[in-house]
Amino acid sequence: MCPGRCARYVGFTLIPLAFIAIGASIILLFPNGETEYLHEKHITREAVFLSGLWGSGFMVVAAALYIQAAAADRSCCWCTNPRVKMFVSIFYCLLAITGSGICFGASALGLVNGPLCLFNTTLANKTQVQLWGYPFSNRKRSNTSAESYLYDHSQWAICEKPKNIVQWNMVLFSILMAISGLESLLCIMQIINGLLGCIFGRC
């Protein structure tokens, strides 16, 4: 496959992936479609970071648009030379890989640390209280032998509010990880393709 055609396919594929990442990142702010937790600032910190919005989202869209322009016959910004445009696309791909890598890392942390939720806990004076916090993250630090909440469904009931927040975060963070990984793979392909385009030209 020629570098120009390959670049068009990569750019075309990156755009919908980026918009899915943007959507998933925004949905994370509204557990079960409710807005009250965002107003009360009871949202998981990795969700508030919005790495899917700007990392796997806007940064990847910017790269995808340039990649498509570099593959097209029209002039792109200041450049009309096909070889130079393919070379510059490499730097846009590196930008996109940085954004998607940040999104992947933040989503992985969101899964490892667990969600922010309202849960019951016992104070030092044996008093039972309800607190907003990260029960699975605290449990991991206090008991390293405990099985991760990701594999032990019986632990999910610890979170009382928002309802089903564990499943909500797990699904959306997993989607963001999968998308950001795929975006990085496509950008690596385009870097190789861009180098070939610099050498052999675009077709």
Short mmCIF file of N, CA and C in Angstrom, two decimals, residues 36-193:
data_model
loop_
_atom_site.label_atom_id
_atom_site.label_comp_id
_atom_site.label_asym_id
_atom_site.label_seq_id
_atom_site.Cartn_x
_atom_site.Cartn_y
_atom_site.Cartn_z
N GLU A 36 -25.78 15.49 39.97
CA GLU A 36 -25.58 15.95 41.34
C GLU A 36 -24.17 15.67 41.86
N TYR A 37 -23.59 14.55 41.45
CA TYR A 37 -22.26 14.20 41.96
C TYR A 37 -21.18 15.13 41.41
N LEU A 38 -21.37 15.60 40.19
CA LEU A 38 -20.43 16.57 39.63
C LEU A 38 -20.56 17.90 40.36
N HIS A 39 -21.79 18.33 40.65
CA HIS A 39 -22.00 19.58 41.39
C HIS A 39 -21.42 19.50 42.80
N GLU A 40 -21.51 18.32 43.40
CA GLU A 40 -21.00 18.15 44.77
C GLU A 40 -19.51 17.80 44.79
N LYS A 41 -18.90 17.71 43.61
CA LYS A 41 -17.47 17.37 43.47
C LYS A 41 -17.16 15.98 44.03
N HIS A 42 -18.08 15.05 43.81
CA HIS A 42 -17.89 13.66 44.22
C HIS A 42 -17.65 12.79 42.99
N ILE A 43 -16.65 13.17 42.24
CA ILE A 43 -16.28 12.45 41.02
C ILE A 43 -14.84 11.95 41.17
N THR A 44 -14.60 10.74 40.69
CA THR A 44 -13.27 10.14 40.76
C THR A 44 -12.24 11.08 40.11
N ARG A 45 -11.10 11.25 40.78
CA ARG A 45 -10.10 12.24 40.32
C ARG A 45 -9.59 11.94 38.91
N GLU A 46 -9.43 10.66 38.56
CA GLU A 46 -8.97 10.32 37.22
C GLU A 46 -10.01 10.67 36.16
N ALA A 47 -11.29 10.68 36.55
CA ALA A 47 -12.35 11.10 35.63
C ALA A 47 -12.33 12.61 35.44
N VAL A 48 -12.09 13.34 36.54
CA VAL A 48 -12.03 14.81 36.49
C VAL A 48 -10.85 15.27 35.64
N PHE A 49 -9.81 14.46 35.57
CA PHE A 49 -8.62 14.80 34.77
C PHE A 49 -8.96 14.93 33.28
N LEU A 50 -10.04 14.27 32.84
CA LEU A 50 -10.54 14.37 31.46
C LEU A 50 -9.47 14.05 30.41
N SER A 51 -8.66 13.06 30.69
CA SER A 51 -7.60 12.71 29.74
C SER A 51 -8.13 12.20 28.42
N GLY A 52 -9.33 11.62 28.45
CA GLY A 52 -9.93 11.17 27.20
C GLY A 52 -10.43 12.31 26.33
N LEU A 53 -10.73 13.44 26.96
CA LEU A 53 -11.21 14.61 26.23
C LEU A 53 -10.07 15.28 25.47
N TRP A 54 -9.00 15.60 26.19
CA TRP A 54 -7.91 16.34 25.54
C TRP A 54 -6.78 15.44 25.06
N GLY A 55 -6.55 14.31 25.75
CA GLY A 55 -5.44 13.44 25.39
C GLY A 55 -5.75 12.56 24.20
N SER A 56 -6.65 11.60 24.41
CA SER A 56 -7.06 10.71 23.32
C SER A 56 -8.11 11.35 22.43
N GLY A 57 -8.54 12.56 22.79
CA GLY A 57 -9.56 13.25 22.02
C GLY A 57 -9.00 14.32 21.10
N PHE A 58 -8.88 15.54 21.61
CA PHE A 58 -8.51 16.68 20.78
C PHE A 58 -7.10 16.56 20.18
N MET A 59 -6.15 16.04 20.96
CA MET A 59 -4.79 15.90 20.44
C MET A 59 -4.74 14.91 19.28
N VAL A 60 -5.53 13.85 19.39
CA VAL A 60 -5.57 12.85 18.32
C VAL A 60 -6.34 13.38 17.11
N VAL A 61 -7.41 14.14 17.34
CA VAL A 61 -8.15 14.74 16.23
C VAL A 61 -7.25 15.68 15.43
N ALA A 62 -6.45 16.50 16.15
CA ALA A 62 -5.53 17.42 15.46
C ALA A 62 -4.55 16.64 14.59
N ALA A 63 -4.02 15.55 15.14
CA ALA A 63 -3.08 14.74 14.36
C ALA A 63 -3.77 14.09 13.17
N ALA A 64 -4.98 13.58 13.39
CA ALA A 64 -5.71 12.90 12.32
C ALA A 64 -6.04 13.84 11.17
N LEU A 65 -6.43 15.07 11.48
CA LEU A 65 -6.75 16.04 10.44
C LEU A 65 -5.51 16.38 9.62
N TYR A 66 -4.37 16.52 10.31
CA TYR A 66 -3.15 16.82 9.56
C TYR A 66 -2.73 15.62 8.70
N ILE A 67 -2.85 14.42 9.25
CA ILE A 67 -2.49 13.22 8.50
C ILE A 67 -3.31 13.12 7.22
N GLN A 68 -4.62 13.39 7.33
CA GLN A 68 -5.47 13.34 6.15
C GLN A 68 -5.09 14.43 5.15
N ALA A 69 -4.77 15.62 5.66
CA ALA A 69 -4.35 16.70 4.77
C ALA A 69 -3.02 16.38 4.10
N ALA A 70 -2.13 15.72 4.83
CA ALA A 70 -0.84 15.35 4.26
C ALA A 70 -1.01 14.31 3.17
N ALA A 71 -2.04 13.48 3.28
CA ALA A 71 -2.28 12.44 2.28
C ALA A 71 -3.02 12.97 1.06
N ALA A 72 -3.64 14.14 1.21
CA ALA A 72 -4.43 14.71 0.11
C ALA A 72 -3.54 15.47 -0.86
N ASP A 73 -4.11 15.81 -2.02
CA ASP A 73 -3.36 16.54 -3.04
C ASP A 73 -3.29 18.03 -2.75
N ARG A 74 -4.20 18.53 -1.91
CA ARG A 74 -4.22 19.97 -1.65
C ARG A 74 -3.06 20.36 -0.75
N SER A 75 -2.69 21.64 -0.81
CA SER A 75 -1.61 22.13 0.04
C SER A 75 -2.09 22.16 1.49
N CYS A 76 -1.17 21.94 2.40
CA CYS A 76 -1.50 21.88 3.82
C CYS A 76 -0.73 22.98 4.56
N CYS A 77 -1.48 23.96 5.06
CA CYS A 77 -0.88 25.10 5.76
C CYS A 77 0.16 25.75 4.85
N TRP A 78 1.42 25.74 5.26
CA TRP A 78 2.47 26.44 4.53
C TRP A 78 3.20 25.53 3.54
N CYS A 79 2.85 24.26 3.56
CA CYS A 79 3.68 23.29 2.85
C CYS A 79 2.92 22.70 1.66
N THR A 80 3.63 22.55 0.54
CA THR A 80 3.05 21.89 -0.64
C THR A 80 3.83 20.64 -1.04
N ASN A 81 5.00 20.45 -0.48
CA ASN A 81 5.84 19.31 -0.84
C ASN A 81 5.32 18.05 -0.13
N PRO A 82 4.94 17.00 -0.88
CA PRO A 82 4.39 15.78 -0.27
C PRO A 82 5.33 15.12 0.73
N ARG A 83 6.63 15.11 0.40
CA ARG A 83 7.59 14.46 1.30
C ARG A 83 7.69 15.21 2.64
N VAL A 84 7.69 16.53 2.57
CA VAL A 84 7.76 17.33 3.79
C VAL A 84 6.49 17.14 4.62
N LYS A 85 5.34 17.11 3.96
CA LYS A 85 4.09 16.92 4.69
C LYS A 85 4.06 15.57 5.40
N MET A 86 4.55 14.52 4.75
CA MET A 86 4.60 13.21 5.38
C MET A 86 5.57 13.23 6.56
N PHE A 87 6.66 13.99 6.42
CA PHE A 87 7.64 14.09 7.52
C PHE A 87 7.02 14.81 8.72
N VAL A 88 6.31 15.90 8.46
CA VAL A 88 5.70 16.67 9.55
C VAL A 88 4.61 15.84 10.24
N SER A 89 3.96 14.94 9.49
CA SER A 89 2.92 14.10 10.10
C SER A 89 3.50 13.23 11.21
N ILE A 90 4.80 12.93 11.13
CA ILE A 90 5.44 12.13 12.19
C ILE A 90 5.38 12.86 13.52
N PHE A 91 5.60 14.17 13.51
CA PHE A 91 5.58 14.94 14.75
C PHE A 91 4.15 15.05 15.30
N TYR A 92 3.17 15.15 14.42
CA TYR A 92 1.78 15.13 14.88
C TYR A 92 1.44 13.78 15.50
N CYS A 93 1.98 12.72 14.93
CA CYS A 93 1.75 11.38 15.50
C CYS A 93 2.38 11.26 16.89
N LEU A 94 3.56 11.84 17.05
CA LEU A 94 4.19 11.81 18.37
C LEU A 94 3.37 12.59 19.38
N LEU A 95 2.77 13.70 18.95
CA LEU A 95 1.87 14.46 19.81
C LEU A 95 0.66 13.60 20.20
N ALA A 96 0.09 12.90 19.23
CA ALA A 96 -1.07 12.05 19.51
C ALA A 96 -0.71 10.89 20.42
N ILE A 97 0.46 10.30 20.22
CA ILE A 97 0.90 9.21 21.08
C ILE A 97 1.08 9.69 22.52
N THR A 98 1.59 10.90 22.68
CA THR A 98 1.73 11.47 24.02
C THR A 98 0.36 11.60 24.69
N GLY A 99 -0.60 12.17 23.96
CA GLY A 99 -1.94 12.34 24.52
C GLY A 99 -2.62 11.03 24.84
N SER A 100 -2.56 10.08 23.92
CA SER A 100 -3.20 8.78 24.16
C SER A 100 -2.47 8.00 25.25
N GLY A 101 -1.15 8.18 25.36
CA GLY A 101 -0.40 7.53 26.43
C GLY A 101 -0.80 8.05 27.80
N ILE A 102 -0.99 9.37 27.89
CA ILE A 102 -1.46 9.96 29.16
C ILE A 102 -2.84 9.43 29.50
N CYS A 103 -3.71 9.34 28.51
CA CYS A 103 -5.05 8.83 28.74
C CYS A 103 -5.00 7.37 29.20
N PHE A 104 -4.14 6.57 28.58
CA PHE A 104 -4.01 5.17 28.97
C PHE A 104 -3.56 5.05 30.42
N GLY A 105 -2.54 5.85 30.79
CA GLY A 105 -2.04 5.81 32.16
C GLY A 105 -3.07 6.27 33.18
N ALA A 106 -3.77 7.36 32.88
CA ALA A 106 -4.78 7.87 33.81
C ALA A 106 -5.93 6.88 33.96
N SER A 107 -6.33 6.25 32.87
CA SER A 107 -7.42 5.27 32.93
C SER A 107 -7.00 4.03 33.72
N ALA A 108 -5.75 3.61 33.55
CA ALA A 108 -5.24 2.47 34.31
C ALA A 108 -5.23 2.80 35.80
N LEU A 109 -4.81 4.02 36.15
CA LEU A 109 -4.84 4.43 37.56
C LEU A 109 -6.27 4.47 38.09
N GLY A 110 -7.19 4.92 37.25
CA GLY A 110 -8.59 4.94 37.66
C GLY A 110 -9.11 3.55 37.99
N LEU A 111 -8.67 2.56 37.23
CA LEU A 111 -9.08 1.18 37.50
C LEU A 111 -8.40 0.63 38.75
N VAL A 112 -7.11 0.91 38.90
CA VAL A 112 -6.36 0.37 40.05
C VAL A 112 -6.85 0.98 41.36
N ASN A 113 -7.04 2.29 41.39
CA ASN A 113 -7.42 2.98 42.63
C ASN A 113 -8.90 2.82 42.96
N GLY A 114 -9.71 2.54 41.96
CA GLY A 114 -11.14 2.41 42.20
C GLY A 114 -11.83 3.76 42.24
N PRO A 115 -13.16 3.74 42.31
CA PRO A 115 -13.92 4.99 42.25
C PRO A 115 -14.01 5.71 43.58
N LEU A 116 -14.30 7.00 43.49
CA LEU A 116 -14.69 7.78 44.67
C LEU A 116 -16.16 7.48 44.94
N CYS A 117 -16.47 7.07 46.17
CA CYS A 117 -17.86 6.75 46.48
C CYS A 117 -18.14 6.93 47.97
N LEU A 118 -19.42 6.87 48.32
CA LEU A 118 -19.85 6.93 49.71
C LEU A 118 -19.87 5.51 50.26
N PHE A 119 -19.13 5.28 51.35
CA PHE A 119 -19.06 3.93 51.91
C PHE A 119 -19.02 3.99 53.43
N ASN A 120 -19.35 2.86 54.06
CA ASN A 120 -19.33 2.75 55.51
C ASN A 120 -17.93 2.36 55.98
N THR A 121 -17.49 2.99 57.05
CA THR A 121 -16.19 2.66 57.63
C THR A 121 -16.26 2.78 59.14
N THR A 122 -15.31 2.16 59.81
CA THR A 122 -15.26 2.17 61.27
C THR A 122 -14.08 3.02 61.73
N LEU A 123 -14.37 4.00 62.59
CA LEU A 123 -13.33 4.87 63.12
C LEU A 123 -12.56 4.16 64.22
N ALA A 124 -11.52 4.81 64.73
CA ALA A 124 -10.68 4.22 65.77
C ALA A 124 -11.47 3.96 67.05
N ASN A 125 -12.52 4.79 67.31
CA ASN A 125 -13.33 4.61 68.51
C ASN A 125 -14.51 3.66 68.28
N LYS A 126 -14.42 2.83 67.22
CA LYS A 126 -15.43 1.81 66.89
C LYS A 126 -16.74 2.39 66.40
N THR A 127 -16.74 3.67 66.03
CA THR A 127 -17.96 4.31 65.54
C THR A 127 -18.09 4.06 64.04
N GLN A 128 -19.29 3.68 63.63
CA GLN A 128 -19.57 3.47 62.20
C GLN A 128 -20.02 4.79 61.58
N VAL A 129 -19.34 5.20 60.52
CA VAL A 129 -19.71 6.43 59.82
C VAL A 129 -19.67 6.19 58.31
N GLN A 130 -20.33 7.09 57.59
CA GLN A 130 -20.27 7.06 56.13
C GLN A 130 -19.35 8.18 55.65
N LEU A 131 -18.44 7.83 54.74
CA LEU A 131 -17.48 8.79 54.23
C LEU A 131 -17.40 8.70 52.71
N TRP A 132 -17.05 9.83 52.09
CA TRP A 132 -16.69 9.83 50.68
C TRP A 132 -15.19 9.59 50.58
N GLY A 133 -14.81 8.63 49.80
CA GLY A 133 -13.40 8.34 49.65
C GLY A 133 -13.16 7.23 48.64
N TYR A 134 -11.96 6.66 48.70
CA TYR A 134 -11.54 5.60 47.78
C TYR A 134 -11.33 4.32 48.59
N PRO A 135 -12.40 3.59 48.86
CA PRO A 135 -12.29 2.42 49.75
C PRO A 135 -11.37 1.32 49.21
N PHE A 136 -11.33 1.13 47.90
CA PHE A 136 -10.51 0.06 47.34
C PHE A 136 -9.03 0.43 47.34
N SER A 137 -8.73 1.70 47.17
CA SER A 137 -7.35 2.16 47.23
C SER A 137 -6.81 2.04 48.65
N ASN A 138 -7.63 2.43 49.65
CA ASN A 138 -7.22 2.33 51.05
C ASN A 138 -7.04 0.88 51.46
N ARG A 139 -7.92 0.03 50.99
CA ARG A 139 -7.86 -1.39 51.34
C ARG A 139 -6.60 -2.02 50.79
N LYS A 140 -6.22 -1.62 49.58
CA LYS A 140 -5.02 -2.17 48.96
C LYS A 140 -3.78 -1.81 49.78
N ARG A 141 -3.75 -0.58 50.30
CA ARG A 141 -2.59 -0.17 51.07
C ARG A 141 -2.53 -0.87 52.43
N SER A 142 -3.71 -1.11 53.02
CA SER A 142 -3.74 -1.69 54.37
C SER A 142 -3.58 -3.20 54.36
N ASN A 143 -3.96 -3.84 53.23
CA ASN A 143 -3.88 -5.29 53.17
C ASN A 143 -3.41 -5.71 51.78
N THR A 144 -2.14 -5.92 51.65
CA THR A 144 -1.58 -6.21 50.33
C THR A 144 -1.98 -7.59 49.84
N SER A 145 -2.42 -8.47 50.73
CA SER A 145 -2.80 -9.81 50.32
C SER A 145 -4.24 -9.90 49.83
N ALA A 146 -5.02 -8.82 50.04
CA ALA A 146 -6.42 -8.84 49.63
C ALA A 146 -6.54 -8.88 48.11
N GLU A 147 -7.52 -9.62 47.63
CA GLU A 147 -7.72 -9.72 46.19
C GLU A 147 -8.24 -8.39 45.65
N SER A 148 -7.79 -8.00 44.48
CA SER A 148 -8.22 -6.75 43.88
C SER A 148 -9.73 -6.73 43.69
N TYR A 149 -10.31 -5.58 43.93
CA TYR A 149 -11.76 -5.45 43.77
C TYR A 149 -12.19 -5.72 42.33
N LEU A 150 -11.29 -5.56 41.38
CA LEU A 150 -11.64 -5.79 39.98
C LEU A 150 -12.08 -7.23 39.74
N TYR A 151 -11.55 -8.16 40.53
CA TYR A 151 -11.86 -9.57 40.33
C TYR A 151 -12.82 -10.12 41.38
N ASP A 152 -13.03 -9.38 42.45
CA ASP A 152 -13.91 -9.83 43.53
C ASP A 152 -15.18 -8.99 43.51
N HIS A 153 -16.21 -9.51 42.86
CA HIS A 153 -17.46 -8.75 42.71
C HIS A 153 -18.16 -8.49 44.04
N SER A 154 -17.87 -9.29 45.04
CA SER A 154 -18.54 -9.12 46.33
C SER A 154 -18.14 -7.81 46.99
N GLN A 155 -16.99 -7.25 46.59
CA GLN A 155 -16.54 -5.99 47.18
C GLN A 155 -17.26 -4.77 46.60
N TRP A 156 -17.89 -4.93 45.46
CA TRP A 156 -18.49 -3.79 44.79
C TRP A 156 -19.61 -3.14 45.59
N ALA A 157 -20.26 -3.95 46.45
CA ALA A 157 -21.38 -3.43 47.23
C ALA A 157 -20.93 -2.44 48.31
N ILE A 158 -19.61 -2.34 48.54
CA ILE A 158 -19.11 -1.38 49.53
C ILE A 158 -19.55 0.03 49.17
N CYS A 159 -19.51 0.36 47.88
CA CYS A 159 -19.91 1.70 47.43
C CYS A 159 -21.42 1.81 47.40
N GLU A 160 -21.95 2.71 48.22
CA GLU A 160 -23.41 2.90 48.29
C GLU A 160 -23.89 3.98 47.32
N LYS A 161 -23.10 5.00 47.15
CA LYS A 161 -23.41 6.07 46.19
C LYS A 161 -22.13 6.48 45.48
N PRO A 162 -22.21 6.82 44.23
CA PRO A 162 -23.30 6.64 43.28
C PRO A 162 -23.59 5.15 43.03
N LYS A 163 -24.81 4.86 42.69
CA LYS A 163 -25.20 3.47 42.46
C LYS A 163 -24.45 2.90 41.26
N ASN A 164 -23.95 1.68 41.43
CA ASN A 164 -23.22 0.97 40.36
C ASN A 164 -22.00 1.74 39.85
N ILE A 165 -21.38 2.54 40.72
CA ILE A 165 -20.24 3.35 40.28
C ILE A 165 -19.04 2.49 39.90
N VAL A 166 -18.89 1.34 40.54
CA VAL A 166 -17.76 0.47 40.22
C VAL A 166 -17.84 0.00 38.78
N GLN A 167 -19.02 -0.53 38.40
CA GLN A 167 -19.21 -1.00 37.03
C GLN A 167 -19.11 0.15 36.03
N TRP A 168 -19.67 1.29 36.41
CA TRP A 168 -19.65 2.48 35.55
C TRP A 168 -18.21 2.87 35.19
N ASN A 169 -17.38 3.00 36.23
CA ASN A 169 -15.99 3.38 36.00
C ASN A 169 -15.20 2.30 35.29
N MET A 170 -15.44 1.04 35.66
CA MET A 170 -14.68 -0.05 35.05
C MET A 170 -14.91 -0.10 33.54
N VAL A 171 -16.16 0.01 33.13
CA VAL A 171 -16.48 -0.08 31.70
C VAL A 171 -15.88 1.10 30.94
N LEU A 172 -16.08 2.30 31.45
CA LEU A 172 -15.63 3.49 30.72
C LEU A 172 -14.11 3.64 30.73
N PHE A 173 -13.46 3.34 31.84
CA PHE A 173 -11.99 3.40 31.87
C PHE A 173 -11.39 2.31 30.98
N SER A 174 -12.04 1.15 30.93
CA SER A 174 -11.55 0.08 30.04
C SER A 174 -11.68 0.49 28.58
N ILE A 175 -12.79 1.15 28.24
CA ILE A 175 -12.98 1.65 26.87
C ILE A 175 -11.89 2.66 26.53
N LEU A 176 -11.60 3.57 27.46
CA LEU A 176 -10.57 4.58 27.22
C LEU A 176 -9.19 3.94 27.05
N MET A 177 -8.91 2.91 27.84
CA MET A 177 -7.62 2.23 27.70
C MET A 177 -7.51 1.54 26.34
N ALA A 178 -8.59 0.87 25.93
CA ALA A 178 -8.57 0.17 24.64
C ALA A 178 -8.41 1.16 23.49
N ILE A 179 -9.15 2.27 23.55
CA ILE A 179 -9.09 3.26 22.47
C ILE A 179 -7.71 3.91 22.41
N SER A 180 -7.19 4.31 23.57
CA SER A 180 -5.88 4.98 23.57
C SER A 180 -4.78 4.03 23.11
N GLY A 181 -4.89 2.75 23.45
CA GLY A 181 -3.91 1.78 22.96
C GLY A 181 -3.98 1.62 21.46
N LEU A 182 -5.21 1.58 20.92
CA LEU A 182 -5.38 1.45 19.47
C LEU A 182 -4.90 2.70 18.74
N GLU A 183 -5.19 3.87 19.34
CA GLU A 183 -4.71 5.12 18.73
C GLU A 183 -3.18 5.16 18.67
N SER A 184 -2.54 4.74 19.74
CA SER A 184 -1.07 4.72 19.75
C SER A 184 -0.53 3.78 18.69
N LEU A 185 -1.17 2.62 18.54
CA LEU A 185 -0.74 1.65 17.53
C LEU A 185 -0.87 2.23 16.12
N LEU A 186 -1.99 2.90 15.85
CA LEU A 186 -2.20 3.52 14.54
C LEU A 186 -1.19 4.63 14.27
N CYS A 187 -0.88 5.39 15.31
CA CYS A 187 0.09 6.48 15.14
C CYS A 187 1.49 5.94 14.90
N ILE A 188 1.83 4.84 15.54
CA ILE A 188 3.13 4.20 15.29
C ILE A 188 3.20 3.73 13.84
N MET A 189 2.08 3.16 13.35
CA MET A 189 2.02 2.75 11.95
C MET A 189 2.23 3.94 11.03
N GLN A 190 1.63 5.09 11.39
CA GLN A 190 1.76 6.27 10.55
C GLN A 190 3.17 6.85 10.61
N ILE A 191 3.85 6.70 11.74
CA ILE A 191 5.24 7.15 11.81
C ILE A 191 6.10 6.37 10.82
N ILE A 192 5.91 5.05 10.81
CA ILE A 192 6.64 4.22 9.84
C ILE A 192 6.24 4.60 8.42
N ASN A 193 4.94 4.80 8.21
CA ASN A 193 4.43 5.19 6.90
C ASN A 193 4.97 6.56 6.49
#
